[in-house]
Tab-separated table of C-alpha atoms in Angstrom:
chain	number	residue	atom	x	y	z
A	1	UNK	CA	112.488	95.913	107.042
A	2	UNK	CA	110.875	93.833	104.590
A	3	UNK	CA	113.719	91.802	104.168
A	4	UNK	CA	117.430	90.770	105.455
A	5	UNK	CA	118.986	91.329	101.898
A	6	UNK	CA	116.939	94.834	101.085
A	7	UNK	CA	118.260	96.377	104.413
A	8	UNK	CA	121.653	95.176	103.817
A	9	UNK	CA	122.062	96.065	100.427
A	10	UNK	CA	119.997	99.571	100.402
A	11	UNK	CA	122.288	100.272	102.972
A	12	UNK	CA	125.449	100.353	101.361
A	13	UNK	CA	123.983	101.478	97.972
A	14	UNK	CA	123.413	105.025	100.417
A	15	UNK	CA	126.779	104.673	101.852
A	16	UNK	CA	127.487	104.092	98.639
A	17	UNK	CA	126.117	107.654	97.386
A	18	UNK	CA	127.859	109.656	100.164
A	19	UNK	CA	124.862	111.732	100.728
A	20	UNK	CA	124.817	114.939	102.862
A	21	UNK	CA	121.247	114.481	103.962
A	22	UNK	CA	118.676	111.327	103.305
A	23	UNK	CA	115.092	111.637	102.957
A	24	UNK	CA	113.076	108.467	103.744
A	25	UNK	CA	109.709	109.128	102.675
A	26	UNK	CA	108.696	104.946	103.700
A	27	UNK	CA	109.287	103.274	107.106
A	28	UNK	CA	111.563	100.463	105.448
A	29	UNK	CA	115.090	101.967	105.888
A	30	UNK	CA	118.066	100.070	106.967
A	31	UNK	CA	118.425	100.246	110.175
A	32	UNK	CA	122.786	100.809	110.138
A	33	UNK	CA	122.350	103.845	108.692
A	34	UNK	CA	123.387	106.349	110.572
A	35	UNK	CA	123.955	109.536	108.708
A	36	UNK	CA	121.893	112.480	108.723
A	37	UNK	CA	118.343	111.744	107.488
A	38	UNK	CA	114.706	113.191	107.468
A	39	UNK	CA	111.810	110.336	107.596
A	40	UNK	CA	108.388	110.874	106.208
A	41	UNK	CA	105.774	108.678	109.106
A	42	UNK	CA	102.503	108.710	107.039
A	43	UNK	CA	100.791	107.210	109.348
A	44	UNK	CA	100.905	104.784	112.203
A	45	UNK	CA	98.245	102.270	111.497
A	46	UNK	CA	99.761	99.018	111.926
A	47	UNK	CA	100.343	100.029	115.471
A	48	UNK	CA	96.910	100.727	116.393
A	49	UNK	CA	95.324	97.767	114.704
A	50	UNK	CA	97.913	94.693	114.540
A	51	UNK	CA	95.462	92.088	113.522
A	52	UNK	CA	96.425	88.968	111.063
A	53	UNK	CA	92.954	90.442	109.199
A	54	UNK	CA	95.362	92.658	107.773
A	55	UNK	CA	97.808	90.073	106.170
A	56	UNK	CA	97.749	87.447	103.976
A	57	UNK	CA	100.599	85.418	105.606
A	58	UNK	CA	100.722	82.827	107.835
A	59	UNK	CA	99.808	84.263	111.652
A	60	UNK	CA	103.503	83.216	113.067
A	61	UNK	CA	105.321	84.861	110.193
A	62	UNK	CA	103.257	87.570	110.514
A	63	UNK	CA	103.837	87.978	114.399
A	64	UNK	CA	107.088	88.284	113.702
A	65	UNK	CA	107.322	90.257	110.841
A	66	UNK	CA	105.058	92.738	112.801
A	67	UNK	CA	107.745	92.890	115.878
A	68	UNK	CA	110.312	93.789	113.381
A	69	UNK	CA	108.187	96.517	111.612
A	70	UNK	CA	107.369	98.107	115.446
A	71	UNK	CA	111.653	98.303	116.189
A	72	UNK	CA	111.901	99.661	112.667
A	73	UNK	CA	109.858	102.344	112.715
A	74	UNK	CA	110.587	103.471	116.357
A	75	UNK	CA	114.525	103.244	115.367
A	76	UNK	CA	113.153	105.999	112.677
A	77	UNK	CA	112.109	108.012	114.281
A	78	UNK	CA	114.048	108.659	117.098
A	79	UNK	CA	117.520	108.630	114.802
A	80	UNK	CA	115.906	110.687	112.408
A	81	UNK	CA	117.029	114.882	112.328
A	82	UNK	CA	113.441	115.269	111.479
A	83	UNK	CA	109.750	113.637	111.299
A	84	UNK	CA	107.324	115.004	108.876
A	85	UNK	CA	103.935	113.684	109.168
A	86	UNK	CA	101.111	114.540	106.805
A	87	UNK	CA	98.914	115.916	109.384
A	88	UNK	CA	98.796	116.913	113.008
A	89	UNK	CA	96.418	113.907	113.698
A	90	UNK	CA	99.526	111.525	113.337
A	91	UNK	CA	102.053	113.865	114.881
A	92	UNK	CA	99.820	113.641	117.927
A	93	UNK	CA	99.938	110.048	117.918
A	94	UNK	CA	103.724	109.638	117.508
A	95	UNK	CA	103.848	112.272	120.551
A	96	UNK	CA	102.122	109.835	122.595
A	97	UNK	CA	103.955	106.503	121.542
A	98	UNK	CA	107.335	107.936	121.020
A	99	UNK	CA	107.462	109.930	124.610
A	100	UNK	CA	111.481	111.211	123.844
A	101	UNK	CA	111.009	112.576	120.869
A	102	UNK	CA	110.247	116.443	120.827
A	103	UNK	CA	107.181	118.112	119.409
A	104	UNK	CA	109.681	120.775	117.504
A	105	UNK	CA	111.228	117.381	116.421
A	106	UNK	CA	108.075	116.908	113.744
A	107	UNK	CA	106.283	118.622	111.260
A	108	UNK	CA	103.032	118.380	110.220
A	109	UNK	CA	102.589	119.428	106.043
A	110	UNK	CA	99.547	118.493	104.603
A	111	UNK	CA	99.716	116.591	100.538
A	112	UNK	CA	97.912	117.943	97.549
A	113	UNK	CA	95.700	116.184	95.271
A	114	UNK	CA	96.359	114.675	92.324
A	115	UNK	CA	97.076	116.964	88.817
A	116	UNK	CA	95.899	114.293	86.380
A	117	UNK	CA	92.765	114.032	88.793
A	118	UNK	CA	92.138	117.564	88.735
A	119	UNK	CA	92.347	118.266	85.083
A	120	UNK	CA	90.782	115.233	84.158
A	121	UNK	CA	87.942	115.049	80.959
A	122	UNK	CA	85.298	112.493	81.119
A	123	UNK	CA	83.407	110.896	78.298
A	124	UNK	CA	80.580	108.813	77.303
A	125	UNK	CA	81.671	105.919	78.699
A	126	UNK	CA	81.246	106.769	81.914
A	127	UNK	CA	77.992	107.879	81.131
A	128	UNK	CA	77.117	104.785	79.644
A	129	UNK	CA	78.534	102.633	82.576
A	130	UNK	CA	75.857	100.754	84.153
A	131	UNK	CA	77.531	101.406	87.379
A	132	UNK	CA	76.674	105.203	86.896
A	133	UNK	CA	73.083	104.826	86.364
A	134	UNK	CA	70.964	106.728	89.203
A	135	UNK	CA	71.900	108.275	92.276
A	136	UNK	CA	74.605	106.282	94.053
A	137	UNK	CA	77.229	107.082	96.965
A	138	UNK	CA	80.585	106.358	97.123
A	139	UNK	CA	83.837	104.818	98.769
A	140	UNK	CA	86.816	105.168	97.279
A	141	UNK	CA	90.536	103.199	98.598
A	142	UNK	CA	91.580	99.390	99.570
A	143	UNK	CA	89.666	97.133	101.600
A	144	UNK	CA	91.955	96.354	104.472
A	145	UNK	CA	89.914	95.537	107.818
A	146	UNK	CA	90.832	99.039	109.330
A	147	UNK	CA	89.099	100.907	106.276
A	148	UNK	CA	85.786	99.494	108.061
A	149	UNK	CA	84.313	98.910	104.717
A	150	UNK	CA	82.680	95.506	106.254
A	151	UNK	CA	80.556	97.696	108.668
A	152	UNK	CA	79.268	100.433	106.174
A	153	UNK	CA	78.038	97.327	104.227
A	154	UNK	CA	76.375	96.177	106.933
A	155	UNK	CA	74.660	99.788	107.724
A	156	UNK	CA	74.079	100.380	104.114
A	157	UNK	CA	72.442	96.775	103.942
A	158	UNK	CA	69.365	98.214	106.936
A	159	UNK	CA	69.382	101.758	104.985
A	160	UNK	CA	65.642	101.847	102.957
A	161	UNK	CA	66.586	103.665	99.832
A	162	UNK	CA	67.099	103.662	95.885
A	163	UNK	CA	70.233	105.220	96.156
A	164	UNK	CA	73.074	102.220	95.537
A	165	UNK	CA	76.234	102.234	97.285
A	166	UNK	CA	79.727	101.798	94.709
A	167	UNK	CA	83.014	100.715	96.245
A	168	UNK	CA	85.630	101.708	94.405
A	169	UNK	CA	88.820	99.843	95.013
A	170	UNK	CA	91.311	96.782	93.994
A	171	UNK	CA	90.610	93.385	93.362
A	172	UNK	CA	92.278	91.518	95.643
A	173	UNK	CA	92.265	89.047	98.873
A	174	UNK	CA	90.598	91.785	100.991
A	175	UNK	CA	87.847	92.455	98.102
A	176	UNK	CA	86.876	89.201	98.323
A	177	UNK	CA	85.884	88.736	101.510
A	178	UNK	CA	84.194	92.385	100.828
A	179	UNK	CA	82.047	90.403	97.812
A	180	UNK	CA	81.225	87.545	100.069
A	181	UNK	CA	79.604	89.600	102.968
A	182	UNK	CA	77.786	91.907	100.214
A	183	UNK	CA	77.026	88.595	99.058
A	184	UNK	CA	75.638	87.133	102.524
A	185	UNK	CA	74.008	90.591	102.977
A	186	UNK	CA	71.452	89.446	99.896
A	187	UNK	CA	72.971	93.166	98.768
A	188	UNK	CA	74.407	92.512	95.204
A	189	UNK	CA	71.954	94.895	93.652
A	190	UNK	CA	72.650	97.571	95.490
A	191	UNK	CA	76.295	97.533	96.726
A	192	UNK	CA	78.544	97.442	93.576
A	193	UNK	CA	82.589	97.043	93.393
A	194	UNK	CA	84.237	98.472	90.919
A	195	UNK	CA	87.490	97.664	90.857
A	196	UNK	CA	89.145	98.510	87.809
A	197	UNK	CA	88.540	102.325	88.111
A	198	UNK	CA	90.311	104.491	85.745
A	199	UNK	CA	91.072	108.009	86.629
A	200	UNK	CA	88.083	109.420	83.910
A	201	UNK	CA	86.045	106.808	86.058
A	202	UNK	CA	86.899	108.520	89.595
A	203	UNK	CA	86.114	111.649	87.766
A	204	UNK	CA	83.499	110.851	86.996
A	205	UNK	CA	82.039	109.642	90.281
A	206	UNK	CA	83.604	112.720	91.975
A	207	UNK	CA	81.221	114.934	89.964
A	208	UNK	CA	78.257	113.095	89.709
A	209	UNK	CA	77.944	111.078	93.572
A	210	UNK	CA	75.485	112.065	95.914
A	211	UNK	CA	78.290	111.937	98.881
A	212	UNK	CA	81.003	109.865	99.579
A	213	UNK	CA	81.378	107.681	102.812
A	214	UNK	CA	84.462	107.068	104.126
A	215	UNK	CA	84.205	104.581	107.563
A	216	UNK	CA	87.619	104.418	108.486
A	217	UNK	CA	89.155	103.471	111.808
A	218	UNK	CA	92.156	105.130	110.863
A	219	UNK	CA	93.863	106.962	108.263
A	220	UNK	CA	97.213	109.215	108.281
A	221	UNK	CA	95.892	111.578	105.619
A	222	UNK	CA	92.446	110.138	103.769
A	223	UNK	CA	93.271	111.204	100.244
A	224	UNK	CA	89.829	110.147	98.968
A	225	UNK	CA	88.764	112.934	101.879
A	226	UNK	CA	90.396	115.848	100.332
A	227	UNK	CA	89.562	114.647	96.716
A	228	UNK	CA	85.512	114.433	97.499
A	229	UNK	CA	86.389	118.222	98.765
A	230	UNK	CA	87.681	119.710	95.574
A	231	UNK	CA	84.978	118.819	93.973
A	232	UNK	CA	82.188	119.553	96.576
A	233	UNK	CA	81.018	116.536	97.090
A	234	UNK	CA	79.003	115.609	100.563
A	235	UNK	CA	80.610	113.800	102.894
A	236	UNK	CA	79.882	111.110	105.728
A	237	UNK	CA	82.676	109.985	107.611
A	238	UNK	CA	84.058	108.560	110.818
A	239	UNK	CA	84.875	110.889	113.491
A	240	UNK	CA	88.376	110.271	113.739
A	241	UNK	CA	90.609	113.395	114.759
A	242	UNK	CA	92.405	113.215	111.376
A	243	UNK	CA	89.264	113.194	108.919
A	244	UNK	CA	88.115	116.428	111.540
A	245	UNK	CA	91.269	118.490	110.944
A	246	UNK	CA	91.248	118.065	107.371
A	247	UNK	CA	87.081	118.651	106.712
A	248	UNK	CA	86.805	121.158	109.718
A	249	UNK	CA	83.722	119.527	111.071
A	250	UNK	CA	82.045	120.547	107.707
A	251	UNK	CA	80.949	116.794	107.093
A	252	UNK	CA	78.786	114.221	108.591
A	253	UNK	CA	80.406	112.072	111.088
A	254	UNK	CA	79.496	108.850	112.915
A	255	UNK	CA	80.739	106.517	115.365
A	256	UNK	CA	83.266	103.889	113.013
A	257	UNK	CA	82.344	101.450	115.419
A	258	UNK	CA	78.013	101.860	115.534
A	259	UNK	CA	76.511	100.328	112.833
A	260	UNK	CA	73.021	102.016	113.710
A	261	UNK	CA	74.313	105.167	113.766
A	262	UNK	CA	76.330	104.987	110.092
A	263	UNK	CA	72.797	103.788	108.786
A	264	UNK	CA	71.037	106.711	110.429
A	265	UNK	CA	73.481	108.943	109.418
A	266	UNK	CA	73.069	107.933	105.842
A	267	UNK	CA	69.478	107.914	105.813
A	268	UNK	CA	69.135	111.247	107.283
A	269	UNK	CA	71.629	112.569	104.348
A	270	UNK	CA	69.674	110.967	101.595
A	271	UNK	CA	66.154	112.270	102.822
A	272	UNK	CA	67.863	116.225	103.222
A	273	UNK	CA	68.883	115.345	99.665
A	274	UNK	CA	72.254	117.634	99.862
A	275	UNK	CA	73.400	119.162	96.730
A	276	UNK	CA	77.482	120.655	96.497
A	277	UNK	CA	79.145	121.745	99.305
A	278	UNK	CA	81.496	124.742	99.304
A	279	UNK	CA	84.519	123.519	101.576
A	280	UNK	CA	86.515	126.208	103.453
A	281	UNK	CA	90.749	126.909	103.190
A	282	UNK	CA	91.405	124.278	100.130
A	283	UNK	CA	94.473	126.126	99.812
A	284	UNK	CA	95.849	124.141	102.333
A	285	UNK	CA	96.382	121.144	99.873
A	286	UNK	CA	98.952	121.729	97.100
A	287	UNK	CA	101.905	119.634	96.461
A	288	UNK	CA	103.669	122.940	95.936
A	289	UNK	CA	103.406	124.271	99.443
A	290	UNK	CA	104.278	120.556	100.337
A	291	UNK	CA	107.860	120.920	98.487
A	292	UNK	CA	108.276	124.384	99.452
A	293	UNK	CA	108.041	123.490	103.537
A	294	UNK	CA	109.803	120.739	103.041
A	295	UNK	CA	112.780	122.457	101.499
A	296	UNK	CA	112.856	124.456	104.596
A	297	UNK	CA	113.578	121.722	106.749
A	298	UNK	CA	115.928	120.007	104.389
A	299	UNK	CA	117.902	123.365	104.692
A	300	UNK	CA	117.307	123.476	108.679
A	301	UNK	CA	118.993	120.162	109.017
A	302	UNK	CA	121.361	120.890	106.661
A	303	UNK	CA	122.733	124.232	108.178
A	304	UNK	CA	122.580	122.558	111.695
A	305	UNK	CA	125.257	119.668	110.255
């Protein structure tokens, strides 16, 4: 959908291929196709929080290009054979948008984490990154305006504590108007970006965080989530259905949308002073399992055409 020319051309390069069955794991397919095809939903975001915030683009060209997105993704979904969603959070949500398609007519398979993240080495320059020094929390993805990064600054900002608050994430249109309000907030000591992260530096502040905080209005899976987990690190989140069914109400959560209570929630963390958590039924996040359910379905649809 993001263009005339890419849904016209990736169309016939897949007529193109003659293919028995099409996976689209992204909601920009072209829209003529209509062979037999799976389609990944990952989440449905953009739905529940259209706001030019979100976009760089001129409002009118965004208006539009939002409109086009919204008949995209329902055309989808209810041409696809299949939906697989990566948790039963979104799968809920497209069952009460979409109202004709089917609950047998989606699957719910959760995604693993990261190999090069798990087997990952640090070294001293981590340890010598000022950024590391003392106790700090973390939040770890992009800044968009639904990631609710703006209020956990602001709750952070009333929080009385050493403990500094690193935001780890890209440096781009959104982090700027992150650096601004940290900068408003008279918070530049204490609230940190870091946005040039390598993967020994998100080791590294996996293992050695005192929790991370992830506000989030919405989310279709919350990698960052399920990271934190492998490696036992607290965790003080929104209370969004999706961040409950993958932490099993073994976290901290607070309202996204009361700045108060985010503070107090924090506040009452740090003075507990938490060490590791153990988290319950990992197993349930392995790209393996992911390929071998989804094989199943591929041969489902298959065997059915």
């Amino acid at each position: 959908w993001h263009s005339f020319a890419e849904q016209w051309q990736f169309y016939w390069q897949l007529m193109s291929d003659r293919l028995d069955l099409m996976h689209f794991t992204y909601f920009s397919y072209p829209i003529l196709y209509k062979k037999p095809y799976i389609a990944t939903v990952h989440d449905i975001t953009s739905l529940l929080f259209k706001t030019g915030k979100a976009s760089t683009k001129n409002p009118i060209i965004y208006w539009i290009k939002h409109k086009v997105f919204c008949y995209v993704l329902k055309s989808q979904i209810y041409n696809s054979e299949h939906v697989i969603t990566p948790t039963i959070a979104v799968k809920d949500q497209i069952l009460s948008i979409y109202k004709n398609i089917k609950n047998e007519e989606i699957t719910s398979i959760y995604e693993g984490i990261n190999q090069e993240l798990l087997f990952c080495k640090t070294d001293a320059k981590q340890q010598d990154n000022p950024l590391f020094q003392g106790k700090f929390m973390i939040y770890v993805g992009n800044f968009y305006p639904h990631k609710n990064v703006e209020n956990l600054i602001r709750a952070f900002s009333i929080v009385k504590t050493q403990v500094k608050l690193l935001l780890i994430g890209p440096h781009d249109h959104f982090s700027n108007r992150i650096l601004n309000l940290i900068k408003a907030k008279n918070q530049e000591d204490r609230i940190k970006l870091f946005d040039n992260a390598t993967i020994q530096d998100l080791t590294f502040a996996y293992k050695n965080a005192v929790a991370l905080i992830h506000p989030s209005h919405s989310e279709g899976f919350g990698l960052p989530i399920v990271e934190a987990m492998h490696f036992d690190l607290p965790i003080i989140a929104s209370n969004i259905p999706v961040f409950q069914e993958l932490m099993e109400n073994q976290n901290i959560s607070f309202d996204p949308n009361n700045i108060n209570e985010m503070a107090e929630k924090i506040s009452e963390f740090i003075k507990q002073d938490k060490q590791k958590i153990k988290y319950n039924n990992m197993i349930r996040f392995s790209f393996l399992e992911m390929a071998k359910k989804t094989l199943v379905i591929y041969k489902k649809i298959l065997y059915i055409n």
